Coordinates of N, CA, C and O in Angstrom, one line a residue:
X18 N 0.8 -1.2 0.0 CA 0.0 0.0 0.0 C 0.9 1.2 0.0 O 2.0 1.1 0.5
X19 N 0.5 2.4 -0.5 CA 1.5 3.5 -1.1 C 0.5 4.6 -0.2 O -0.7 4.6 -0.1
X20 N 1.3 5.3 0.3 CA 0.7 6.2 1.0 C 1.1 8.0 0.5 O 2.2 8.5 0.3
X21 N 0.2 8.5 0.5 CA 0.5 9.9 -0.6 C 0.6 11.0 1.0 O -0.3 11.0 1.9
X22 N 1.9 11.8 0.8 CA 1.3 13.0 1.8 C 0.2 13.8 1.0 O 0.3 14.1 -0.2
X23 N -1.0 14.3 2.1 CA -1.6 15.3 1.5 C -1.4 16.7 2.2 O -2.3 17.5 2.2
X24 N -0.2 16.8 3.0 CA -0.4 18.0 4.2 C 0.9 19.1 2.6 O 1.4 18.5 1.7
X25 N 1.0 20.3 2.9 CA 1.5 21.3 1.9 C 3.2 21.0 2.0 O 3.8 20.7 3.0
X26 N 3.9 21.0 0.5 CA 4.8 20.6 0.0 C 5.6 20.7 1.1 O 6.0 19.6 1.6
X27 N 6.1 21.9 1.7 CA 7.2 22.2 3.0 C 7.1 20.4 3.9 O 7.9 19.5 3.9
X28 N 5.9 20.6 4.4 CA 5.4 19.3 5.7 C 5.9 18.2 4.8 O 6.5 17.4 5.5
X29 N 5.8 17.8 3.5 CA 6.3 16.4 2.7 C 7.8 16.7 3.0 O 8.4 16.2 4.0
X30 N 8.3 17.5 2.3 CA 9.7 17.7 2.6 C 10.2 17.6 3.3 O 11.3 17.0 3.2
X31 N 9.7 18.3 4.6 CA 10.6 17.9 5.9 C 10.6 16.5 6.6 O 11.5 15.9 7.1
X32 N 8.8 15.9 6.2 CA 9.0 14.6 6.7 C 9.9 13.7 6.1 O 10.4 12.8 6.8
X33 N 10.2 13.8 4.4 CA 11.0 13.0 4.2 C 12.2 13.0 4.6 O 12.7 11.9 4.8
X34 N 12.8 14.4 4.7 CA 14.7 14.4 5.2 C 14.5 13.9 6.8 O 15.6 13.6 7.3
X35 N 13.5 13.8 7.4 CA 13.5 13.5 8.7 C 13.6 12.0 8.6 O 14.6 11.5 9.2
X36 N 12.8 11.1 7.8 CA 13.0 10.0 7.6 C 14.2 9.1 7.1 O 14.6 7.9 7.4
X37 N 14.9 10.2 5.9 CA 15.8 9.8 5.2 C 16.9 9.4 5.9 O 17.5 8.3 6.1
X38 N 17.0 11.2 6.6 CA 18.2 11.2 7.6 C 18.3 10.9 8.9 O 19.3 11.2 9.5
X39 N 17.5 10.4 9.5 CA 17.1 9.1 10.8 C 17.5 8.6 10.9 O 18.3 8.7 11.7
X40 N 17.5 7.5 10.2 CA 18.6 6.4 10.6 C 20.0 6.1 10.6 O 20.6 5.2 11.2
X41 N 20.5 7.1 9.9 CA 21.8 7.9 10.1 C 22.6 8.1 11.2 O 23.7 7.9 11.5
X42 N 21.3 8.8 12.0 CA 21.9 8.9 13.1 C 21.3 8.8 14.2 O 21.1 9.6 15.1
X43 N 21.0 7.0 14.0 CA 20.3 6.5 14.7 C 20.6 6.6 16.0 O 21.8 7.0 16.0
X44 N 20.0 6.5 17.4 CA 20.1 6.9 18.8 C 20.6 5.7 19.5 O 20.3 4.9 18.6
X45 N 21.0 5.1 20.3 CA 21.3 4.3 21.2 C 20.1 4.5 22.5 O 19.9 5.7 22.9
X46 N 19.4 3.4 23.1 CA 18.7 4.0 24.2 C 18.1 2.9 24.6 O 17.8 2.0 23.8
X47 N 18.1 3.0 26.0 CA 17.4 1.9 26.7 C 16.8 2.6 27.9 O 17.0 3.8 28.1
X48 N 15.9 1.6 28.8 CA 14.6 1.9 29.7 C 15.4 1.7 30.7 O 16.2 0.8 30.5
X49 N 15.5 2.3 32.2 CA 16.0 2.4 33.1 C 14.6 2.1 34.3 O 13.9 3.0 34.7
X50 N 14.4 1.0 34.7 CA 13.2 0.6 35.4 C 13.1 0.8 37.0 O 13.5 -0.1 37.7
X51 N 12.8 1.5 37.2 CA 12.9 2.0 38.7 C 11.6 1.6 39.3 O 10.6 1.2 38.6
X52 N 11.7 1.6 40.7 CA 10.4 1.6 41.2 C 9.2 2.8 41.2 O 7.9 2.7 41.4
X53 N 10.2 4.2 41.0 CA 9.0 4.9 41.1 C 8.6 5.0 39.9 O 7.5 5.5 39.8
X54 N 9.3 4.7 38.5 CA 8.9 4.7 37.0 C 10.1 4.7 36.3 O 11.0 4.1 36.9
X55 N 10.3 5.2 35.3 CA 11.3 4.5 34.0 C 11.9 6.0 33.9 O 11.4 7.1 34.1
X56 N 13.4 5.5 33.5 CA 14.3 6.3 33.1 C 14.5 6.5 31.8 O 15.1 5.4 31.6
X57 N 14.6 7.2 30.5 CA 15.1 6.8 29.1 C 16.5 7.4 29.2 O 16.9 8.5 29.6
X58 N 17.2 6.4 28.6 CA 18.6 6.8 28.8 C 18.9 6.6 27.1 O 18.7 5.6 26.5
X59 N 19.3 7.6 26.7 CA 19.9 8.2 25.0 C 20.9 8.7 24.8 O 21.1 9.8 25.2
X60 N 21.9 7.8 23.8 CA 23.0 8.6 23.4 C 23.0 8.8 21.8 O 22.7 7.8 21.1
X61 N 23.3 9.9 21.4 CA 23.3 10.5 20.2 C 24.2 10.2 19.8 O 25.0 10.5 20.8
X62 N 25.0 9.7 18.8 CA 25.9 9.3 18.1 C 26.8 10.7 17.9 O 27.9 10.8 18.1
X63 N 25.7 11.6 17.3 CA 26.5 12.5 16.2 C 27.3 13.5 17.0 O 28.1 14.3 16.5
X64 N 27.0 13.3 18.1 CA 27.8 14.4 19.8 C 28.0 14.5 21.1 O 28.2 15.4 21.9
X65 N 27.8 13.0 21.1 CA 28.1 12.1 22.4 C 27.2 12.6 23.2 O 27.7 12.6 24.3
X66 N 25.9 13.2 23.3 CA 25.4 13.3 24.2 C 24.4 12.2 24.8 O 23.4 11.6 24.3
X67 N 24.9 12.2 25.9 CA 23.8 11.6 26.8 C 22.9 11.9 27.3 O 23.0 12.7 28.2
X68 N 21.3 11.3 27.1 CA 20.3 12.3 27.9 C 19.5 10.7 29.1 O 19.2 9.5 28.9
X69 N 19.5 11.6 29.9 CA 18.6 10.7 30.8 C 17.5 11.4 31.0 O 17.6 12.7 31.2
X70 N 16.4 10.8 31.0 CA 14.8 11.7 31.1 C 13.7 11.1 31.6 O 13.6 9.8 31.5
X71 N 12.9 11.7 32.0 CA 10.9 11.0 32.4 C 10.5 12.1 31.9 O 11.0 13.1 31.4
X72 N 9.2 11.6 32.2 CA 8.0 12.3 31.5 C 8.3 14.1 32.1 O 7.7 14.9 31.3
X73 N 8.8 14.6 33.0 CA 9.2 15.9 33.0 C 10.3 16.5 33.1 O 10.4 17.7 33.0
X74 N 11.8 15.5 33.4 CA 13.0 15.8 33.3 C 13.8 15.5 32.7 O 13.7 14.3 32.4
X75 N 15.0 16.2 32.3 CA 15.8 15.6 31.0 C 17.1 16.5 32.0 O 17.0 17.5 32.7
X76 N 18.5 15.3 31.8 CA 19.6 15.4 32.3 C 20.7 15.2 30.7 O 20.3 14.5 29.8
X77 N 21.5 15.8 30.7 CA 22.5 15.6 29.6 C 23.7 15.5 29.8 O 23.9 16.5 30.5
X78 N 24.7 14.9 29.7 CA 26.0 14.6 29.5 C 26.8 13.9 28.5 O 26.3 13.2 27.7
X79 N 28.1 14.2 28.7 CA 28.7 13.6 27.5 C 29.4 12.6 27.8 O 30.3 12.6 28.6
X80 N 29.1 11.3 27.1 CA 29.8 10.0 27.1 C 30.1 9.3 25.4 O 29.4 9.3 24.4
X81 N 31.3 9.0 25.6 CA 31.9 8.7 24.0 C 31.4 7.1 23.9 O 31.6 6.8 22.7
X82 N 30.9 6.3 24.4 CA 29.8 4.9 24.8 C 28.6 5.1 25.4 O 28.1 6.1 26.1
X83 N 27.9 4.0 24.9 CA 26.8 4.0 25.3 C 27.2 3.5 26.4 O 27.7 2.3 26.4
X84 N 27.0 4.2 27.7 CA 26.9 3.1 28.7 C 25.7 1.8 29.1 O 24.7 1.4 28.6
X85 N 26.5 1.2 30.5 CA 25.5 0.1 31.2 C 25.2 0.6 32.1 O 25.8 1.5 32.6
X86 N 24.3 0.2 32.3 CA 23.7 0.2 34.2 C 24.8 -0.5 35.1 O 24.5 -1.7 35.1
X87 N 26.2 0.0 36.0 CA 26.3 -1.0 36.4 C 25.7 -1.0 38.1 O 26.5 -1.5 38.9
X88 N 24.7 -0.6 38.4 CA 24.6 -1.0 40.0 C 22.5 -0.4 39.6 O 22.0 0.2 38.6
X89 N 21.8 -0.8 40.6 CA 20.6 -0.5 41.4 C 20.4 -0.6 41.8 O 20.3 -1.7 42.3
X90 N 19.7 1.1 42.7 CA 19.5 0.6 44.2 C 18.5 1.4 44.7 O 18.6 2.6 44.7
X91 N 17.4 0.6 45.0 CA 15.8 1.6 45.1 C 15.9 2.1 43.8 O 16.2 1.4 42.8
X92 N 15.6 3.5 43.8 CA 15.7 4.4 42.7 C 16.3 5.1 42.5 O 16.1 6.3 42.1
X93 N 17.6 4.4 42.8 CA 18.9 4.9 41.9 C 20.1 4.2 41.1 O 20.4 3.0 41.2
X94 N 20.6 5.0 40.3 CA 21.4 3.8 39.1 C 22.6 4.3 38.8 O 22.6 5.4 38.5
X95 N 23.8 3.7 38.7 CA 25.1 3.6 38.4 C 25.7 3.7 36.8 O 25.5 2.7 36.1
X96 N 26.2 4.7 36.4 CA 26.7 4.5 35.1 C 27.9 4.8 35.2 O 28.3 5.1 36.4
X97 N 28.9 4.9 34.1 CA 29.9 5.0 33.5 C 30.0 6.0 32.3 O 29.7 5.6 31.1
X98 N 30.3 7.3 32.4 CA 30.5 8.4 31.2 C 31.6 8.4 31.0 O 32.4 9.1 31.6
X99 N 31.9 7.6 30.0 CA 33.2 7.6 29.3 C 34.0 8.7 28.1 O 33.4 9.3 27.2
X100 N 35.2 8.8 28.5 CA 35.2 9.9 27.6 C 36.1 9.7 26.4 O 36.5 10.5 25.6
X101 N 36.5 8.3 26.4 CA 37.0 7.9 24.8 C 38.6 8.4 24.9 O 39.2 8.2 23.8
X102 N 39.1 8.8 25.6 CA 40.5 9.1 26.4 C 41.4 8.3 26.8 O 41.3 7.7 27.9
X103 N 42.4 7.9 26.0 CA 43.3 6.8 27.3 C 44.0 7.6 28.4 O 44.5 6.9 29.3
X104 N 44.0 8.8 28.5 CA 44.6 9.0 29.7 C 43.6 8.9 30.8 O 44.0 8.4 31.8
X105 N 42.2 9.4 30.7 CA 41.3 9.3 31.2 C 39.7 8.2 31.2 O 38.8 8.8 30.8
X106 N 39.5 7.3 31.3 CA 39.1 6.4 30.7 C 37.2 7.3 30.5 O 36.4 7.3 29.6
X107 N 37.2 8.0 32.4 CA 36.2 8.6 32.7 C 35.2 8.5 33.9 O 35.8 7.6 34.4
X108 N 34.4 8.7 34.5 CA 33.8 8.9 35.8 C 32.6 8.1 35.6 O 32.3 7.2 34.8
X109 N 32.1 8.5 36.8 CA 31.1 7.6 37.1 C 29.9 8.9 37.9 O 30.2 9.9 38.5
X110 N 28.9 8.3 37.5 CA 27.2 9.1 37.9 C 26.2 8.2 38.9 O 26.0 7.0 38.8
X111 N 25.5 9.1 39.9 CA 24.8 8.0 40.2 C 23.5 8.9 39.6 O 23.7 10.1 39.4
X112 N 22.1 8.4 39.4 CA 21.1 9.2 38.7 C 20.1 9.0 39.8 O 20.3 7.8 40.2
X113 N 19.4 9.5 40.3 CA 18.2 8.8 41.4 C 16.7 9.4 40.9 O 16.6 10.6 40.7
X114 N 16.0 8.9 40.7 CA 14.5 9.0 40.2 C 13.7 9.3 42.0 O 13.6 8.4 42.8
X115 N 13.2 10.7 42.2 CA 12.5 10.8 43.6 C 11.0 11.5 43.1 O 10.8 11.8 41.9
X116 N 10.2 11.4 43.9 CA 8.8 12.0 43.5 C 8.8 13.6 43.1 O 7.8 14.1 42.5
X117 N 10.0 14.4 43.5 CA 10.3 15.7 42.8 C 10.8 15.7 41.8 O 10.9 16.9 41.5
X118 N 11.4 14.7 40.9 CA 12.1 14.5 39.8 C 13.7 13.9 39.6 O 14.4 13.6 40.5
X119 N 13.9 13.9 38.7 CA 15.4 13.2 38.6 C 16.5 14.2 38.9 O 16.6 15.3 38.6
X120 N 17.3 13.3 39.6 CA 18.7 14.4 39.5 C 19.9 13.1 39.4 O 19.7 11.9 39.5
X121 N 21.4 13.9 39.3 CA 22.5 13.1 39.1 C 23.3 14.0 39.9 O 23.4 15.2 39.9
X122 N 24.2 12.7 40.6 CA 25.7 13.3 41.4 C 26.2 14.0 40.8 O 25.5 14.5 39.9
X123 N 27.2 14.5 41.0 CA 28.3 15.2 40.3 C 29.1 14.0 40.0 O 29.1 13.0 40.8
X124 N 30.0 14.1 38.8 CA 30.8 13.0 38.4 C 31.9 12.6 39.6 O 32.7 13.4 40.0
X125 N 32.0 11.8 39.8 CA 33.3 11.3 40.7 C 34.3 9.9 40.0 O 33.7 9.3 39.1
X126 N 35.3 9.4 40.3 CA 36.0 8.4 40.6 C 37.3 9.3 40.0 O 37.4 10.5 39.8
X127 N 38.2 8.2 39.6 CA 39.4 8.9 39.5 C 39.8 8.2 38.0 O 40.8 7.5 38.0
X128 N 39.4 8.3 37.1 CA 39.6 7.9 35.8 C 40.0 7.0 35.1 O 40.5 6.9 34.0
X129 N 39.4 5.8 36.3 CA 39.6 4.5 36.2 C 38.7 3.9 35.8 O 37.7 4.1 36.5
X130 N 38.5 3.0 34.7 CA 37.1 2.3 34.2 C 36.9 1.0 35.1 O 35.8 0.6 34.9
X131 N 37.4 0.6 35.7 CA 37.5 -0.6 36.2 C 36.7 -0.9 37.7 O 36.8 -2.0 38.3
X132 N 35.7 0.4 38.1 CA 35.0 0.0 39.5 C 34.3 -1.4 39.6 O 33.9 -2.1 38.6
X133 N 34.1 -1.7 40.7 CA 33.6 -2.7 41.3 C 32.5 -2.3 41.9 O 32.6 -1.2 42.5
X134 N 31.2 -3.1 41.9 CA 30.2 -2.5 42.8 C 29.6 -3.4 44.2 O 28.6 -4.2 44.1
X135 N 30.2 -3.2 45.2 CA 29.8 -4.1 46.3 C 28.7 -4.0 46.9 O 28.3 -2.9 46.8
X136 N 27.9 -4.7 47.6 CA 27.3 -4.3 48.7 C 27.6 -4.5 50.0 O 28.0 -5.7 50.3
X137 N 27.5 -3.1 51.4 CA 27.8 -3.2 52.2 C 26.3 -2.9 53.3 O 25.2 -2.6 52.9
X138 N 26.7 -3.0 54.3 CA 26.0 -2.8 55.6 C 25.5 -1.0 55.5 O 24.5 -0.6 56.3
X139 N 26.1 -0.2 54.6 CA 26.2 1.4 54.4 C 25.3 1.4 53.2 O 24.6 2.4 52.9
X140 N 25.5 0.0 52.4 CA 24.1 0.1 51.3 C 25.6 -0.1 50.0 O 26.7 -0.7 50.1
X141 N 25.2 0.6 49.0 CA 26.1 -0.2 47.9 C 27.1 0.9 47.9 O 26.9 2.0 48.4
X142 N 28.5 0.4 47.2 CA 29.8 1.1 47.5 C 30.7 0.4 46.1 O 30.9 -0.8 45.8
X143 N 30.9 1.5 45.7 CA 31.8 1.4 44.3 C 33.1 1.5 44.7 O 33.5 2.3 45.5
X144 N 34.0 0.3 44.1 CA 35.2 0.5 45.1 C 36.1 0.1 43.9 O 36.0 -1.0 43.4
X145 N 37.1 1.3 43.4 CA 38.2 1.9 42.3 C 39.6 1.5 43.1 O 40.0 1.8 44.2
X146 N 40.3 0.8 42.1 CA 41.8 0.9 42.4 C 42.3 2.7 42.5 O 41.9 3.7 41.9
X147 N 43.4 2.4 43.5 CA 43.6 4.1 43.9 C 44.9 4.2 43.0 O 45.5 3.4 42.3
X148 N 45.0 5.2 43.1 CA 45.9 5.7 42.2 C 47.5 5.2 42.4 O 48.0 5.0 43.6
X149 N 48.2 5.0 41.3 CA 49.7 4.6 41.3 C 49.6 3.6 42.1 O 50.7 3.6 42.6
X150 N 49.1 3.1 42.4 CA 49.5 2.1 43.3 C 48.8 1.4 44.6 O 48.7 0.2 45.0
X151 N 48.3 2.8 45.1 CA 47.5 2.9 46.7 C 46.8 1.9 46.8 O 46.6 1.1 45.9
X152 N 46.3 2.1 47.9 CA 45.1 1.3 48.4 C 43.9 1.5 47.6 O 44.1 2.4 46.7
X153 N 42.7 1.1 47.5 CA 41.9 1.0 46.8 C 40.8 2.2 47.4 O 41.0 2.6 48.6
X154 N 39.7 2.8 46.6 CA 39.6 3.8 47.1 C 37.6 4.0 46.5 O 37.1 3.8 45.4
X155 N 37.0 4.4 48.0 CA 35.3 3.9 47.5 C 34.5 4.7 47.7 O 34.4 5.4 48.7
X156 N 33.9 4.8 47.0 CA 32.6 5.8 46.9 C 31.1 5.2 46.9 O 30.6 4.5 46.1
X157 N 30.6 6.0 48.1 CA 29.1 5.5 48.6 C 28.0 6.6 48.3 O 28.0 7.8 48.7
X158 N 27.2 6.1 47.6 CA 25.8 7.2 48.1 C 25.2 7.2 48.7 O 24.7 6.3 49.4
X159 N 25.1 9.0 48.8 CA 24.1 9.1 50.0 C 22.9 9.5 49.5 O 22.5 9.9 48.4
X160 N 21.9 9.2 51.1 CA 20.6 9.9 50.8 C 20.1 10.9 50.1 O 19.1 10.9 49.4
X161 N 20.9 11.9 50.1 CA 20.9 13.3 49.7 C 21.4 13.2 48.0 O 21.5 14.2 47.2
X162 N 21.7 12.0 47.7 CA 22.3 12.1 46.7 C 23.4 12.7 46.4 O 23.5 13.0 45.2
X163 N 24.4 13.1 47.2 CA 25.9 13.5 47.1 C 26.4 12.0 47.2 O 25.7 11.0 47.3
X164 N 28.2 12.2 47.0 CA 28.4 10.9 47.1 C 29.7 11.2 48.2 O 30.1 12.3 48.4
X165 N 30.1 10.1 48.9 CA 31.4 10.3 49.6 C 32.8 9.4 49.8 O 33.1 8.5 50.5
X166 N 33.4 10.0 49.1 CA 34.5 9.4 48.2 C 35.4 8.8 50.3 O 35.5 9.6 51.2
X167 N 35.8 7.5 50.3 CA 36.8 7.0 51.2 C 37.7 6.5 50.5 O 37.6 5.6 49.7
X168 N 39.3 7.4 50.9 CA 40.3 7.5 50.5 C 41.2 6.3 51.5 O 42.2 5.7 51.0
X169 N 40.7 5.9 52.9 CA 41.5 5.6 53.9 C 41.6 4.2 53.9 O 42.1 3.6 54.7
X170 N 41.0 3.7 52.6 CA 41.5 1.9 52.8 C 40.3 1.5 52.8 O 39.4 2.4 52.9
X171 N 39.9 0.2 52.7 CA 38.9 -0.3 52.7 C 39.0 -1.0 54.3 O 37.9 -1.0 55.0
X172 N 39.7 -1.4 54.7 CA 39.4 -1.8 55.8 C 38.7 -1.4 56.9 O 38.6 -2.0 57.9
X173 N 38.4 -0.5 56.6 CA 37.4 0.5 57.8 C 36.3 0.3 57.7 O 35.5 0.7 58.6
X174 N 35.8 -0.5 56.3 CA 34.1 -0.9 56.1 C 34.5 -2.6 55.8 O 34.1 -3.4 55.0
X175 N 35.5 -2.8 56.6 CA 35.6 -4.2 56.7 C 35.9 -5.4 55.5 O 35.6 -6.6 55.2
X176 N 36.3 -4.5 55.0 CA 36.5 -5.2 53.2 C 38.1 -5.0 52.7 O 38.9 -4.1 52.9
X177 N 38.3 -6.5 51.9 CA 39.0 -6.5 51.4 C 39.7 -6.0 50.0 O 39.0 -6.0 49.0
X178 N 40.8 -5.6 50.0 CA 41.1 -4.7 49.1 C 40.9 -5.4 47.2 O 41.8 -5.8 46.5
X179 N 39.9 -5.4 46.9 CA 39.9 -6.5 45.8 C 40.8 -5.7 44.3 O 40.6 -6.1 43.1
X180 N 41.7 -4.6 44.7 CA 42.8 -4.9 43.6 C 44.6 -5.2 44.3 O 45.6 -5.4 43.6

């Protein structure tokens, strides 16, 4: 079946370059399923942007990958913004979905792609080889949605140094 536009020449035209040139630059995107509702998470090809959104908020950042989910907890979620850098590989976000809307940490870790996501007695804790050498080094969320980076060893939340 052949479908004719009948809306005025402009409206044919634009739907077609929209169609044409769509798949081009096709989106990356997956559903982020929370308890209080769904997150859409999109990355644009053509400018690394990242958008996380619901039905009233939209967050953007720049990641040179699509990232994963790596952690969930209640209604909040763990990514990885990569920045396509070998010196820097790139940070990490936590995003939390609350009945006032979405918000995201500020980026933290130390430019190591390699976290680990544990759970502790404190709730979940991302825990990064430390720099040059050191001890291993972990970042917990908080309620408030800040995060708090422990530089002093893992041993103090009773855990072993797993690099």
């Amino acid at each position: 079946m052949r479908k004719t536009c009948v809306r005025p020449a402009m409206s044919c035209l634009a739907l077609t370059v929209s169609l044409v040139a769509g798949p081009a630059f096709a989106d990356d995107s997956t559903e982020i399923r929370l308890p209080l509702g769904s997150v859409l998470m999109t990355r644009t090809s053509v400018n690394d942007d990242l958008t996380l959104a619901t039905d009233v908020d939209t967050l953007t950042f720049q990641s040179a990958y699509f990232p994963e989910v790596e952690a969930l907890s209640g209604n909040s979620f763990l990514i990885f913004l990569a920045t396509g850098e070998h010196d820097c590989a790139g940070y990490y976000i936590w995003g939390t979905l609350e009945d006032t809307g979405l918000r995201a940490s500020p980026q933290f870790g130390n430019c190591s792609d390699r976290g680990e996501v544990l759970r502790t007695a404190k709730g979940l804790m991302l825990v990064m080889p430390g720099p040059k050498g050191s001890g291993a080094v972990s970042y917990f969320l908080n309620k408030d949605g800040t995060v708090t980076e422990n530089n002093q060893g893992l041993e103090v939340d009773g855990i072993v140094d797993p690099f």
